[in-house]
Coordinates of C-alpha atoms in Angstrom, one line a residue:
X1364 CA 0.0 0.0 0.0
X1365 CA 2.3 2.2 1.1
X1366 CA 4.3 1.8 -2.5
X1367 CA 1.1 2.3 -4.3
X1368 CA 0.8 5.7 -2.7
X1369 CA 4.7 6.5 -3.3
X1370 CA 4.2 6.0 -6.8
X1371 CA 1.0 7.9 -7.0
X1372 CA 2.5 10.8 -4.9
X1373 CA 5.8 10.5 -7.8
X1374 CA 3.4 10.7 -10.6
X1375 CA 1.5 13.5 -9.3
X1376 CA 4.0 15.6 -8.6
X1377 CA 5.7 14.6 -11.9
X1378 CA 2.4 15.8 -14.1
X1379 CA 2.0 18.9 -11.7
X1380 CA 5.8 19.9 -11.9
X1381 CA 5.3 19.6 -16.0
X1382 CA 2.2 22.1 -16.2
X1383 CA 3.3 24.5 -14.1
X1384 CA 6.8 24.6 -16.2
X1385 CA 4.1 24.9 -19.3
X1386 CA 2.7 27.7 -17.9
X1387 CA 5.9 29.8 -17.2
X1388 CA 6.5 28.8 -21.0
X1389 CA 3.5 30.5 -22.1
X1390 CA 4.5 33.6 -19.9
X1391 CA 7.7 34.4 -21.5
X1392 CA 6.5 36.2 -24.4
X1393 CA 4.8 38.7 -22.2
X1394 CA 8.0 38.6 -19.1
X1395 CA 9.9 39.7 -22.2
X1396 CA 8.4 42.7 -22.4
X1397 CA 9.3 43.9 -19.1
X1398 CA 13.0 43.8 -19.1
X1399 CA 15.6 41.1 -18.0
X1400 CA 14.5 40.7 -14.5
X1401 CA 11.3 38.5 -14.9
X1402 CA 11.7 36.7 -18.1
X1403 CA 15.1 35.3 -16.1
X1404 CA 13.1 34.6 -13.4
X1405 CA 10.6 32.6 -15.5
X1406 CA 13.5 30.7 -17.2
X1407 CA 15.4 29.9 -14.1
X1408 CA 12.0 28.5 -12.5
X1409 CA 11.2 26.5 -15.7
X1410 CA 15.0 25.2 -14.9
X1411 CA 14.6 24.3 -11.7
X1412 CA 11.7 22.5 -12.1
X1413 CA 13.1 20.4 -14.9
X1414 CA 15.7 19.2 -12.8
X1415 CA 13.3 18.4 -9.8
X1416 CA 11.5 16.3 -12.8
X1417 CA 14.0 14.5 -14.3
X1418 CA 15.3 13.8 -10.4
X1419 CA 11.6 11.9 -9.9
X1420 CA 11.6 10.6 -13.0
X1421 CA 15.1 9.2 -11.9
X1422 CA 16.2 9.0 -15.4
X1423 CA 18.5 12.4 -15.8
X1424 CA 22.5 11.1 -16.5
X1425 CA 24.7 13.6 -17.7
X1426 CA 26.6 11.3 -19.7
X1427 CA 23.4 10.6 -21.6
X1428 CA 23.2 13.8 -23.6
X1429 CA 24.0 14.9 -27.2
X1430 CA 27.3 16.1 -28.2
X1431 CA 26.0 19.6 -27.9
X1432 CA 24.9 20.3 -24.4
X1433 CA 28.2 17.8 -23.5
X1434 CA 29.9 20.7 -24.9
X1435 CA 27.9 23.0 -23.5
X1436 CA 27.8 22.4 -20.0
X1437 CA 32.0 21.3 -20.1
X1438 CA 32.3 24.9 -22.0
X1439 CA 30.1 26.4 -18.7
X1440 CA 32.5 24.9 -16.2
X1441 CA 35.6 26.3 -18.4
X1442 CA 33.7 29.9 -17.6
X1443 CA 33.7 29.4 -14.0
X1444 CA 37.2 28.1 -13.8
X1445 CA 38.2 31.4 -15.8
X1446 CA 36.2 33.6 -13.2
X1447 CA 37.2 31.9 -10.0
X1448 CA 40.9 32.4 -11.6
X1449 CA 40.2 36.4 -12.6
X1450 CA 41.3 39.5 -10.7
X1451 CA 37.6 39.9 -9.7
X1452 CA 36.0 36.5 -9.2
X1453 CA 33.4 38.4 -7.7
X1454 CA 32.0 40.3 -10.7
X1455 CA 32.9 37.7 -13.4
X1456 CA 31.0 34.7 -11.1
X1457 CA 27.9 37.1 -12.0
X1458 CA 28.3 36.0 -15.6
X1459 CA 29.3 32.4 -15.3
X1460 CA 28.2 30.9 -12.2
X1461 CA 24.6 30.0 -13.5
X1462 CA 25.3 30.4 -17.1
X1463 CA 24.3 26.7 -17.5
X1464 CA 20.6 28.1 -17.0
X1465 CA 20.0 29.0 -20.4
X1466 CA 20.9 25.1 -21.3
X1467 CA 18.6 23.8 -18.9
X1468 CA 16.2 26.0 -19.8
X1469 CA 16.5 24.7 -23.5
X1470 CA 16.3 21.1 -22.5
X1471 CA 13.0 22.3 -20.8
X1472 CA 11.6 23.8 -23.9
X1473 CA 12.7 20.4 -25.9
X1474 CA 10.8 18.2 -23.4
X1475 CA 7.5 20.8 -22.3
X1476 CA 7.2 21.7 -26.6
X1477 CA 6.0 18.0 -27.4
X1478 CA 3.1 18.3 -29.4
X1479 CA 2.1 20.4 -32.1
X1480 CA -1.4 21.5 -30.3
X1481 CA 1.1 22.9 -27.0
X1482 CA 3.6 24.5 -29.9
X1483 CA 0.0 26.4 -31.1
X1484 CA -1.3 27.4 -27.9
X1485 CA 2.7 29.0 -27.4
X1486 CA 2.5 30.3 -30.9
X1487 CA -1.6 31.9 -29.5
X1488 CA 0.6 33.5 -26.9
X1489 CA 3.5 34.8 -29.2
X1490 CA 1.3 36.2 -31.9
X1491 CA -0.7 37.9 -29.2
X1492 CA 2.2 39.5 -27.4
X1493 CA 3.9 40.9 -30.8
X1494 CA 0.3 42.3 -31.6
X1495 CA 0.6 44.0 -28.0
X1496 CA 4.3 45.7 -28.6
X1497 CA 2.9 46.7 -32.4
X1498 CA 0.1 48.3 -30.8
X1499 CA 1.8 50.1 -28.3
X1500 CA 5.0 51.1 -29.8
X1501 CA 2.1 52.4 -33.0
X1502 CA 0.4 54.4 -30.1
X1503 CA 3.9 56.0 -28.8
X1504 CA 5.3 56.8 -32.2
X1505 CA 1.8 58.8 -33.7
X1506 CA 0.2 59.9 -30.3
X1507 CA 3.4 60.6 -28.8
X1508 CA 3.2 58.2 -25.8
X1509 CA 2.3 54.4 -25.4
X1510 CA -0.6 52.6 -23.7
X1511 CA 1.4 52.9 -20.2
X1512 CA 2.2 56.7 -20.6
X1513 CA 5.8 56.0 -21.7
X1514 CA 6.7 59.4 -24.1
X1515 CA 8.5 59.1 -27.5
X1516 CA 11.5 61.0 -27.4
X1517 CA 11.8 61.3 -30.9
X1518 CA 14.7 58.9 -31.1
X1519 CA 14.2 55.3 -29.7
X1520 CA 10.9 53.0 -28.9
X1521 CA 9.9 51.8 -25.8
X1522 CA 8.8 48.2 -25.2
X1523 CA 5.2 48.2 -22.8
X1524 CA 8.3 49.2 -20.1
X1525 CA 10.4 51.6 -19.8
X1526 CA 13.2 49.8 -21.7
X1527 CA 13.9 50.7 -25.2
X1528 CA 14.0 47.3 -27.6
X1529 CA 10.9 47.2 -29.2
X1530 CA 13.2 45.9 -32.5
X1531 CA 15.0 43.4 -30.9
X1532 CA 11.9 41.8 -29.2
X1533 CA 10.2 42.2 -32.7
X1534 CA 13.1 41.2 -34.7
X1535 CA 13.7 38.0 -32.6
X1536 CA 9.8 36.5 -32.5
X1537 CA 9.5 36.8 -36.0
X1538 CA 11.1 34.2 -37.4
X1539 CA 9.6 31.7 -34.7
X1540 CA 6.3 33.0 -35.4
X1541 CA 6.5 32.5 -39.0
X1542 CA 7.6 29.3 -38.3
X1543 CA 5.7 28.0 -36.4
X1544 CA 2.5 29.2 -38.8
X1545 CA 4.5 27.4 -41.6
X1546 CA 4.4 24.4 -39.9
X1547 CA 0.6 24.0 -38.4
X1548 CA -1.4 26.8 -40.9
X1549 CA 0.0 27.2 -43.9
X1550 CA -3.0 26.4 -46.1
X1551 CA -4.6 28.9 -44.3
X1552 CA -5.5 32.0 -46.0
X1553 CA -7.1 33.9 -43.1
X1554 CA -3.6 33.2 -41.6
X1555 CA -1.6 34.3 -44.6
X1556 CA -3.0 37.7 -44.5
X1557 CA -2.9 38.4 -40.8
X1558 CA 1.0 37.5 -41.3
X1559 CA 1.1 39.5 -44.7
X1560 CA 0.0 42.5 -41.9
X1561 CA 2.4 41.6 -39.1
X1562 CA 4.7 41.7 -41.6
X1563 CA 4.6 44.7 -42.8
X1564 CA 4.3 46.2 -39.3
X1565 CA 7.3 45.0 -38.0
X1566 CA 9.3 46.1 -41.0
X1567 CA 7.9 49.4 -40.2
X1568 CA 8.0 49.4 -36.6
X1569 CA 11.8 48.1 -36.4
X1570 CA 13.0 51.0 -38.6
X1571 CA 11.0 53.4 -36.5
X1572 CA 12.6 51.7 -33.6
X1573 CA 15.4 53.6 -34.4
X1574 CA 17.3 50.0 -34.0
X1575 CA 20.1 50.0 -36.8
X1576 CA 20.9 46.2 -36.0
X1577 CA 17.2 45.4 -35.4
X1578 CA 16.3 46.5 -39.1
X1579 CA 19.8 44.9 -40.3
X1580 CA 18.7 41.8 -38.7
X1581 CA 14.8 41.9 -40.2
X1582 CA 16.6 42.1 -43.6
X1583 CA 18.8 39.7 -43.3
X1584 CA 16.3 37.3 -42.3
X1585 CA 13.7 38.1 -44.9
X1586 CA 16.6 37.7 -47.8
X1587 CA 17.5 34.6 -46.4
X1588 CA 13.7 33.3 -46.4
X1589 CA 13.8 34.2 -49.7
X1590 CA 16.4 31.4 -50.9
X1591 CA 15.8 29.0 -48.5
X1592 CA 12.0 28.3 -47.8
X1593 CA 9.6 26.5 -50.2
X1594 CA 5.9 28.5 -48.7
X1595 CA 4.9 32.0 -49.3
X1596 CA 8.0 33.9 -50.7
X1597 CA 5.9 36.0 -53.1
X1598 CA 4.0 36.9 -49.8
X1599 CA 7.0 37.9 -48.5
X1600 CA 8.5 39.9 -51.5
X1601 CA 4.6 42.2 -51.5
X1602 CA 5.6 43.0 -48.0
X1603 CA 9.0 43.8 -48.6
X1604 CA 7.4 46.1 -51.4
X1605 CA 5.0 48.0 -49.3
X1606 CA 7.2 48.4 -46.0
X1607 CA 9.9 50.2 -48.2
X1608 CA 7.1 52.4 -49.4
X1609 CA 5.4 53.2 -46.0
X1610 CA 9.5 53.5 -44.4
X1611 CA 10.2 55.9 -47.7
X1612 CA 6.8 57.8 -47.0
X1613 CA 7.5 58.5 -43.1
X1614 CA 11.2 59.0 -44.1
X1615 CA 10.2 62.3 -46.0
X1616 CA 8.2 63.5 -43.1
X1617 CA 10.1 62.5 -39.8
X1618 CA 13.3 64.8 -40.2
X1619 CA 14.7 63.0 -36.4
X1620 CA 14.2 59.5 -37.6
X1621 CA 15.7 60.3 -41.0
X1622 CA 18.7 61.8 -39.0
X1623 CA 19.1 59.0 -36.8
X1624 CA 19.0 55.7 -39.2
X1625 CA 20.1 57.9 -42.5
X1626 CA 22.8 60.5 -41.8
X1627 CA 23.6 59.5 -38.5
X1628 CA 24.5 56.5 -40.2
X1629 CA 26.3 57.3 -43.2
X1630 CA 28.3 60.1 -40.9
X1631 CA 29.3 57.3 -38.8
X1632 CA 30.3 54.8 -41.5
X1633 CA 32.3 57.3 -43.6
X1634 CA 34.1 58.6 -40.4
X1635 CA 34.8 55.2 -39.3
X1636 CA 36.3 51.7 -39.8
X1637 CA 33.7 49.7 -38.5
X1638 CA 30.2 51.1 -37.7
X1639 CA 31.3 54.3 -35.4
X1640 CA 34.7 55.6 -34.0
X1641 CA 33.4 54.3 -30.4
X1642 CA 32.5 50.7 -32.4
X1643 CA 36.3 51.2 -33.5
X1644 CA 38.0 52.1 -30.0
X1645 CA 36.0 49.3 -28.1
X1646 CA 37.1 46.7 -30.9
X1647 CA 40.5 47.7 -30.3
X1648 CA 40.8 47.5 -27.2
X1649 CA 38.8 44.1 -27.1
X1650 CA 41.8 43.1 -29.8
X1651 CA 44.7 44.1 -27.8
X1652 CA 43.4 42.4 -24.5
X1653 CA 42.9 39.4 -26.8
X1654 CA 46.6 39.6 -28.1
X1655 CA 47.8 39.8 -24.7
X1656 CA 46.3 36.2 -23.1
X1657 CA 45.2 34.7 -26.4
X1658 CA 44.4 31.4 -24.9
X1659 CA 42.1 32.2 -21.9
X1660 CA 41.2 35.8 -22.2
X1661 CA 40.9 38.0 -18.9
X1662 CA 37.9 36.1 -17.5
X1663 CA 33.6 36.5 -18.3
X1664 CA 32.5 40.2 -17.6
X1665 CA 36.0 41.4 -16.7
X1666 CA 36.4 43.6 -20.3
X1667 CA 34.8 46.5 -18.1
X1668 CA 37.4 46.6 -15.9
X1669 CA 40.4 46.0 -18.7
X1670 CA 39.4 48.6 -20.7
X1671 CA 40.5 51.6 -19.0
X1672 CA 44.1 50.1 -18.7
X1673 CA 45.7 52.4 -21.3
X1674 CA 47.9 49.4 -22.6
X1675 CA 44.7 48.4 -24.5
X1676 CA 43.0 51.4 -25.2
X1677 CA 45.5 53.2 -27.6
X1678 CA 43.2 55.2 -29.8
X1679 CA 45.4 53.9 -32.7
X1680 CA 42.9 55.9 -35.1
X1681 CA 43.6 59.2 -33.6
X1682 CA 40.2 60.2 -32.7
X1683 CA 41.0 62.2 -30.2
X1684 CA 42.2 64.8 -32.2
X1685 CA 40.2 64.4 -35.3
X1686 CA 36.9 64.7 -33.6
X1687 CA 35.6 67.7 -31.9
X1688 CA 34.2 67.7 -28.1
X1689 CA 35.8 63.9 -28.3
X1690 CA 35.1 62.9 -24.9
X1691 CA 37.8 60.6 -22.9
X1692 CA 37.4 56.7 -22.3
X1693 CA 35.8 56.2 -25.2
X1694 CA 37.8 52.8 -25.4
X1695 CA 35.6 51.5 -22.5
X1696 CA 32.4 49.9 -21.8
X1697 CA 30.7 47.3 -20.0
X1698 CA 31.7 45.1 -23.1
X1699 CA 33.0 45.5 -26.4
X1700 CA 29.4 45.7 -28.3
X1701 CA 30.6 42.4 -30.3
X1702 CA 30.3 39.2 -29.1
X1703 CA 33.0 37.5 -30.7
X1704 CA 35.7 40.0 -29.6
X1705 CA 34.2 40.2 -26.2
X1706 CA 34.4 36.4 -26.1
X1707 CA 38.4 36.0 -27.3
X1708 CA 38.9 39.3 -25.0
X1709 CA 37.4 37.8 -21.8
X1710 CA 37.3 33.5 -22.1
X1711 CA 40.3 33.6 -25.1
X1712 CA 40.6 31.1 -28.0
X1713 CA 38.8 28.3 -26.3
X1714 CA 36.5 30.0 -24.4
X1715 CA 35.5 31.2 -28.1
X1716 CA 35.8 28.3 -30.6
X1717 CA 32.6 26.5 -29.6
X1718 CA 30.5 29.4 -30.2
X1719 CA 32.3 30.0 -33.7
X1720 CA 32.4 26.3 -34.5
X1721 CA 28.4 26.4 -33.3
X1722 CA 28.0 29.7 -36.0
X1723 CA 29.7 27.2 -38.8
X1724 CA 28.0 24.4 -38.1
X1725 CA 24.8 26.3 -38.5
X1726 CA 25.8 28.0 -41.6
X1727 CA 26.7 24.8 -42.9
X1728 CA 23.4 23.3 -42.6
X1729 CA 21.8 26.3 -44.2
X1730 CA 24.3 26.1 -47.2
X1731 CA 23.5 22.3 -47.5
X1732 CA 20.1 22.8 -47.7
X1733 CA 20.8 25.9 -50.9
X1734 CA 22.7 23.4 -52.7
X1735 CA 19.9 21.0 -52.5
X1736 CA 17.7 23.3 -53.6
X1737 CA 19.9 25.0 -56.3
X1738 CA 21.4 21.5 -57.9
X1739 CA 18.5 18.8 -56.8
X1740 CA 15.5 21.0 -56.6
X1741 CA 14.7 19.4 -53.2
X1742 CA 14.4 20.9 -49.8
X1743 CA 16.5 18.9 -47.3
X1744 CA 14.6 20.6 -44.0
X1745 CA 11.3 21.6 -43.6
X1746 CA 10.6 25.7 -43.8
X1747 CA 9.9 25.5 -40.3
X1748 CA 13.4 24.3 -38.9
X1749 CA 14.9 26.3 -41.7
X1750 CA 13.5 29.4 -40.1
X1751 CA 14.7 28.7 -36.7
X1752 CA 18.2 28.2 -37.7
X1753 CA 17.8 31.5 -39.5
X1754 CA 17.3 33.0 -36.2
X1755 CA 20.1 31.7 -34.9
X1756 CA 22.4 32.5 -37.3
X1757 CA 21.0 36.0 -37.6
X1758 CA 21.5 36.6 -33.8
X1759 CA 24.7 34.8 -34.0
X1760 CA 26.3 37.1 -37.1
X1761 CA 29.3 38.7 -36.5
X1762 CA 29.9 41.5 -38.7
X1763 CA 27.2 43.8 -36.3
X1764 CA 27.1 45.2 -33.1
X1765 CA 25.8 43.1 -30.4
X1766 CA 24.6 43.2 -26.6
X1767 CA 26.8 41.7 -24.2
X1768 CA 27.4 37.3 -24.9
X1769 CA 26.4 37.0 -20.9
X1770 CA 23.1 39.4 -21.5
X1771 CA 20.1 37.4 -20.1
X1772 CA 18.2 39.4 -23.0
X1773 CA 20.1 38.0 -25.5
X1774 CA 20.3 34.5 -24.2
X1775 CA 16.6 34.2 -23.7
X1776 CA 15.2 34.5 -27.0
X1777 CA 18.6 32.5 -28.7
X1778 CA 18.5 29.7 -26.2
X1779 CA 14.0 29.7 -26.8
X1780 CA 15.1 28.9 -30.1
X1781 CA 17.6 25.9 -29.6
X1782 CA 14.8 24.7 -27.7
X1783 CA 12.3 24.4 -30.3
X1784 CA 14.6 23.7 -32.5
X1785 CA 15.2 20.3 -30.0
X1786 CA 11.7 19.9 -29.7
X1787 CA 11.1 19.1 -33.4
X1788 CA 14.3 16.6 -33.4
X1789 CA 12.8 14.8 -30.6
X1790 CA 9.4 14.8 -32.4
X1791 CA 10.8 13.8 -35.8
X1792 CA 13.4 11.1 -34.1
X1793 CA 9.7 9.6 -32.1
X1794 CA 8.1 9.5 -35.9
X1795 CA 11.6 7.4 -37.2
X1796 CA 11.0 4.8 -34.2

């Protein structure tokens, strides 16, 4: 009797545990929104829980998994090896200690994404909180404030917070949305126009964003699309066609925006080697901290600190005295606004390989799949995990600026992807059994 109940307790708490991780799922599009606070509260949870699962399902074993969260979860301890070993294991354990999060959290999304009717509630949810940032971010950029009184200030977009990445939230659901909508409802016309709109108000939106990687990124993406998926690139090509005409239109009468993602830009490009003199000065000196401990780097979030060493900020360019009102320390930041050199500065060669061999591998796949297409007239993945790896490779490119490689805002969304990009392996390896 007293095994019966055991069991039945186990079970319960098993089926329990697994919907309440479903519903923190289904709350991350909106947490999001908010900032990185709650989203890494809701992926942490969903972590936790997993773990507690897997410990009563009594079936988790480390040496059990694929090669990539093996390499993964060695590559996390590397990271807190390198911080314990830094000249402020304090600050750099904030990057690394719980790193390993964002796997778990991917596992999570493999294991609670198991069914096509949970991936379209999620996709419900998705769909409905993009709608929610287009309508606000709509409402701050023609009314002059957002549903939650937030004012425009004539140069960037706020999110339904305070915190100004309405593109890269847009920019980032996109392609899962579109995805997922190729998978379960592509014969659907109703849906086809509702994405035909969504479309062409995020192309919009992002370059009204003010967000010069955002809109680089929505490009990028939709060019890609173009060459690689089998569904609905003419759909894609009449929103191209009517978002440059709407962008062209509000360019003409918006003299701030035109300014900020025309001039601005151009100024900055001709006056620079990269994308800005500051772009230039923090490469540099994430280049010449690199060159000086090539093999391990300085240690995860210790960049900040390194950078105001003048052995590695040299201004080599000569800034200083080219520009006017040039202001000191320009060779310093929190990190290095590219994720690659912030990597080699702070974790060094093999703190950044697996990230650049994860890049290639992805690229690779995506140039297999072309070939196919180009030479056999046969798509080797379906459009849905072709858009996914799109994402990743997007958010992974390295000619553009970046957030920092230990952001919790970047992590989120990339790691959301490897997740579902799991979740249909696992699915497609059941249908193989």
């Amino acid at each position: 009797m007293c095994i019966i109940n055991y069991h039945y307790i186990q079970n319960f708490m098993i089926q329990k545990i697994s919907i309440i991780q479903y519903y923190l799922l289904l709350s991350l599009p909106l947490m999001l929104t908010t900032g990185p606070f709650l989203p890494d509260l809701v992926i942490s949870l969903i972590g936790i829980l997993f773990l507690l699962n897997f410990y009563l399902k009594k079936n988790f074993n480390l040496f059990k998994l694929d090669i990539f969260g093996k390499i993964f979860f060695l590559w996390c301890v590397y990271l807190i090896v390198l911080s314990i070993l830094s000249t402020n294991p304090y600050l750099s354990l904030e990057a690394s200690l719980f790193f390993f999060r964002f796997g778990i959290f991917a596992y999570a999304v493999r294991d609670i994404i198991d069914s096509n009717q949970k991936l379209k509630v999620f996709l419900f949810i998705l769909f409905s909180s993009v709608v929610l940032v287009l309508i606000n971010a709509y409402f701050q950029y023609f009314l002059g404030a957002d549903l939650f009184n937030n004012e425009y200030d004539n140069y960037r977009i706020t999110l339904l917070g305070d915190e100004k990445f309405t593109g890269h939230y847009i920019v980032r659901m996109i392609p899962i949305i579109f995805a997922a909508i190729l998978l379960i409802y592509y014969k659907s016309p109703f849906l086809i126009f509702v994405l035909m709109v969504i479309f062409i108000l995020s192309d919009v939106i992002i370059f009204l964003s003010g967000e010069r990687t955002s809109f680089f990124m929505i490009s990028l993406f939709t060019l890609m699309i173009l060459f690689l998926i089998s569904k609905w690139k003419l759909l894609r090509i009449l929103t191209i066609f009517i978002s440059v005409l709407l962008i062209y239109f509000i360019l003409n009468n918006d003299s701030h925006l035109k300014h900020r993602m025309v001039l601005q830009t151009l100024n900055q490009t001709e006056s620079s080697v990269t994308f800005s003199p500051e772009h230039d000065l923090l490469y540099e000196s994430a280049i010449n901290m690199f060159i000086d401990n090539k093999l391990f780097g300085f240690g995860p979030k210790i960049f900040r600190i390194k950078c105001s060493d003048e052995k590695y900020g040299k201004d080599s360019f000569g800034y200083k005295d080219k520009i006017l009102a040039w202001e000191d320390n320009k060779s310093c930041n929190t990190h290095p606004h590219n994720i690659y050199l912030q990597l080699l500065a702070e974790t060094g060669l093999i703190g950044t390989l697996p990230v650049i061999a994860l890049y290639f591998y992805i690229s690779y796949l995506l140039f297999k799949h072309l070939v196919n297409i180009i030479f056999l007239r046969r798509y080797l993945f379906s459009d849905y995990l072709v858009c996914l790896l799109i994402s990743v490779f997007i958010q992974l490119w390295p000619v553009m600026p970046h957030l920092s490689f230990f952001s919790n805002r970047t992590n989120v969304f990339l790691f959301l992807t490897f997740g579902l990009i799991m979740a249909y392996q696992k699915k497609n390896e059941k249908k193989n059994d």
